[in-house]
PDB file of C-alpha atoms in Angstrom:
ATOM      1  CA  UNK C   1      81.576  -3.427 -57.335  1.00 68.00           C
ATOM      2  CA  UNK C   2      85.016  -4.482 -56.089  1.00 93.00           C
ATOM      3  CA  UNK C   3      86.981  -1.785 -54.276  1.00 96.00           C
ATOM      4  CA  UNK C   4      90.722  -1.408 -53.654  1.00 98.00           C
ATOM      5  CA  UNK C   5      92.238   1.090 -51.217  1.00 98.00           C
ATOM      6  CA  UNK C   6      95.805   2.214 -51.925  1.00 98.00           C
ATOM      7  CA  UNK C   7      97.592   3.964 -49.039  1.00 98.00           C
ATOM      8  CA  UNK C   8     100.898   5.419 -50.198  1.00 96.00           C
ATOM      9  CA  UNK C   9     102.566   8.736 -49.372  1.00 94.00           C
ATOM     10  CA  UNK C  10     104.557   8.765 -52.624  1.00 93.00           C
ATOM     11  CA  UNK C  11     102.264  10.081 -55.362  1.00 94.00           C
ATOM     12  CA  UNK C  12     104.308   8.441 -58.133  1.00 94.00           C
ATOM     13  CA  UNK C  13     104.297   5.021 -56.483  1.00 94.00           C
ATOM     14  CA  UNK C  14     100.593   5.251 -55.659  1.00 94.00           C
ATOM     15  CA  UNK C  15      99.737   6.166 -59.236  1.00 95.00           C
ATOM     16  CA  UNK C  16     101.863   3.273 -60.482  1.00 95.00           C
ATOM     17  CA  UNK C  17      99.859   0.851 -58.294  1.00 96.00           C
ATOM     18  CA  UNK C  18      96.627   2.467 -59.448  1.00 96.00           C
ATOM     19  CA  UNK C  19      97.520   2.249 -63.153  1.00 96.00           C
ATOM     20  CA  UNK C  20      98.699  -1.352 -62.815  1.00 96.00           C
ATOM     21  CA  UNK C  21      95.504  -2.491 -61.101  1.00 95.00           C
ATOM     22  CA  UNK C  22      93.312  -0.610 -63.591  1.00 95.00           C
ATOM     23  CA  UNK C  23      95.122  -2.230 -66.525  1.00 96.00           C
ATOM     24  CA  UNK C  24      94.636  -5.723 -65.094  1.00 95.00           C
ATOM     25  CA  UNK C  25      91.129  -5.207 -63.652  1.00 93.00           C
ATOM     26  CA  UNK C  26      89.308  -2.393 -65.499  1.00 93.00           C
ATOM     27  CA  UNK C  27      86.079  -2.651 -63.473  1.00 92.00           C
ATOM     28  CA  UNK C  28      87.639  -2.231 -60.036  1.00 95.00           C
ATOM     29  CA  UNK C  29      86.967   0.966 -58.084  1.00 96.00           C
ATOM     30  CA  UNK C  30      90.305   2.298 -56.756  1.00 97.00           C
ATOM     31  CA  UNK C  31      90.779   4.908 -54.054  1.00 97.00           C
ATOM     32  CA  UNK C  32      94.246   6.390 -53.539  1.00 97.00           C
ATOM     33  CA  UNK C  33      94.933   7.934 -50.105  1.00 95.00           C
ATOM     34  CA  UNK C  34      98.277   9.448 -48.942  1.00 95.00           C
ATOM     35  CA  UNK C  35      98.021   8.797 -45.181  1.00 95.00           C
ATOM     36  CA  UNK C  36      96.897   6.245 -42.638  1.00 95.00           C
ATOM     37  CA  UNK C  37      94.551   8.659 -40.880  1.00 95.00           C
ATOM     38  CA  UNK C  38      92.715   9.397 -44.120  1.00 95.00           C
ATOM     39  CA  UNK C  39      92.569   5.669 -44.904  1.00 96.00           C
ATOM     40  CA  UNK C  40      90.843   4.960 -41.586  1.00 96.00           C
ATOM     41  CA  UNK C  41      88.271   7.647 -42.342  1.00 95.00           C
ATOM     42  CA  UNK C  42      87.766   6.237 -45.848  1.00 95.00           C
ATOM     43  CA  UNK C  43      87.251   2.743 -44.405  1.00 94.00           C
ATOM     44  CA  UNK C  44      84.278   4.058 -42.431  1.00 94.00           C
ATOM     45  CA  UNK C  45      82.633   5.173 -45.696  1.00 95.00           C
ATOM     46  CA  UNK C  46      83.139   2.120 -47.926  1.00 95.00           C
ATOM     47  CA  UNK C  47      83.956  -1.564 -47.646  1.00 96.00           C
ATOM     48  CA  UNK C  48      87.100  -2.625 -49.491  1.00 97.00           C
ATOM     49  CA  UNK C  49      88.115  -6.060 -50.715  1.00 97.00           C
ATOM     50  CA  UNK C  50      91.831  -5.162 -50.709  1.00 97.00           C
ATOM     51  CA  UNK C  51      94.075  -2.556 -49.109  1.00 98.00           C
ATOM     52  CA  UNK C  52      97.598  -2.017 -50.414  1.00 97.00           C
ATOM     53  CA  UNK C  53      99.658   0.036 -47.980  1.00 97.00           C
ATOM     54  CA  UNK C  54     103.189   1.314 -47.722  1.00 95.00           C
ATOM     55  CA  UNK C  55     104.979   0.121 -44.593  1.00 94.00           C
ATOM     56  CA  UNK C  56     106.235   3.617 -43.713  1.00 91.00           C
ATOM     57  CA  UNK C  57     103.462   6.188 -43.701  1.00 92.00           C
ATOM     58  CA  UNK C  58     103.351   9.599 -42.061  1.00 88.00           C
ATOM     59  CA  UNK C  59     101.894   9.248 -38.568  1.00 89.00           C
ATOM     60  CA  UNK C  60     101.648   5.447 -38.384  1.00 93.00           C
ATOM     61  CA  UNK C  61     103.113   2.311 -39.871  1.00 94.00           C
ATOM     62  CA  UNK C  62     101.367   0.175 -42.456  1.00 94.00           C
ATOM     63  CA  UNK C  63     101.101  -2.569 -39.821  1.00 95.00           C
ATOM     64  CA  UNK C  64      99.374  -0.207 -37.371  1.00 96.00           C
ATOM     65  CA  UNK C  65      97.020   0.860 -40.141  1.00 97.00           C
ATOM     66  CA  UNK C  66      96.295  -2.777 -41.024  1.00 97.00           C
ATOM     67  CA  UNK C  67      95.317  -3.540 -37.409  1.00 96.00           C
ATOM     68  CA  UNK C  68      92.983  -0.522 -37.259  1.00 96.00           C
ATOM     69  CA  UNK C  69      91.373  -1.248 -40.631  1.00 96.00           C
ATOM     70  CA  UNK C  70      90.904  -4.926 -39.731  1.00 95.00           C
ATOM     71  CA  UNK C  71      88.749  -3.902 -36.731  1.00 94.00           C
ATOM     72  CA  UNK C  72      86.366  -2.051 -39.090  1.00 93.00           C
ATOM     73  CA  UNK C  73      86.560  -4.514 -41.958  1.00 95.00           C
ATOM     74  CA  UNK C  74      87.515  -8.013 -40.747  1.00 96.00           C
ATOM     75  CA  UNK C  75      87.247  -9.602 -44.206  1.00 95.00           C
ATOM     76  CA  UNK C  76      89.557  -7.155 -46.019  1.00 97.00           C
ATOM     77  CA  UNK C  77      92.720  -8.533 -47.598  1.00 97.00           C
ATOM     78  CA  UNK C  78      95.790  -6.453 -46.787  1.00 97.00           C
ATOM     79  CA  UNK C  79      99.110  -6.167 -48.581  1.00 96.00           C
ATOM     80  CA  UNK C  80     101.842  -4.109 -46.881  1.00 95.00           C
ATOM     81  CA  UNK C  81     104.713  -3.142 -49.176  1.00 93.00           C
ATOM     82  CA  UNK C  82     108.010  -1.383 -48.603  1.00 87.00           C
ATOM     83  CA  UNK C  83     110.746  -0.080 -50.824  1.00 77.00           C
ATOM     84  CA  UNK C  84     113.219  -0.175 -47.936  1.00 70.00           C
ATOM     85  CA  UNK C  85     116.287  -2.294 -48.358  1.00 68.00           C
ATOM     86  CA  UNK C  86     116.503  -4.719 -45.474  1.00 68.00           C
ATOM     87  CA  UNK C  87     119.934  -5.637 -44.173  1.00 70.00           C
ATOM     88  CA  UNK C  88     120.039  -9.436 -43.796  1.00 71.00           C
ATOM     89  CA  UNK C  89     122.914  -9.236 -41.295  1.00 65.00           C
TER      90      UNK C  89
END
C-alpha cells in the first residue's frame, strides 16, 4: 500500500492536503502529523513514498526534517511547501 506523510502544524491546511490526496488517490494511506519530531518517529515505524511538509514547523524547518527523514528513507520523495510570501527584492 502506498503511504503519504503530511507534516503541517496548521490543522486546516493539513486536512486540506489530506482531503485533496484522498479524492485523487482513494487507496493511499495518509498520516497527518503536526510536528517534525513526531514525523521522524513516524518514519521509524513505516516507509513512506511521499512526505509533504510545511517549511516552517515548530522546532525545526521543513528542510531540516527532509534531511533527517532522507537518512532513514533514502527513496522517499519530499515536497516542502510554504504559505509565506517571499519578497523578490
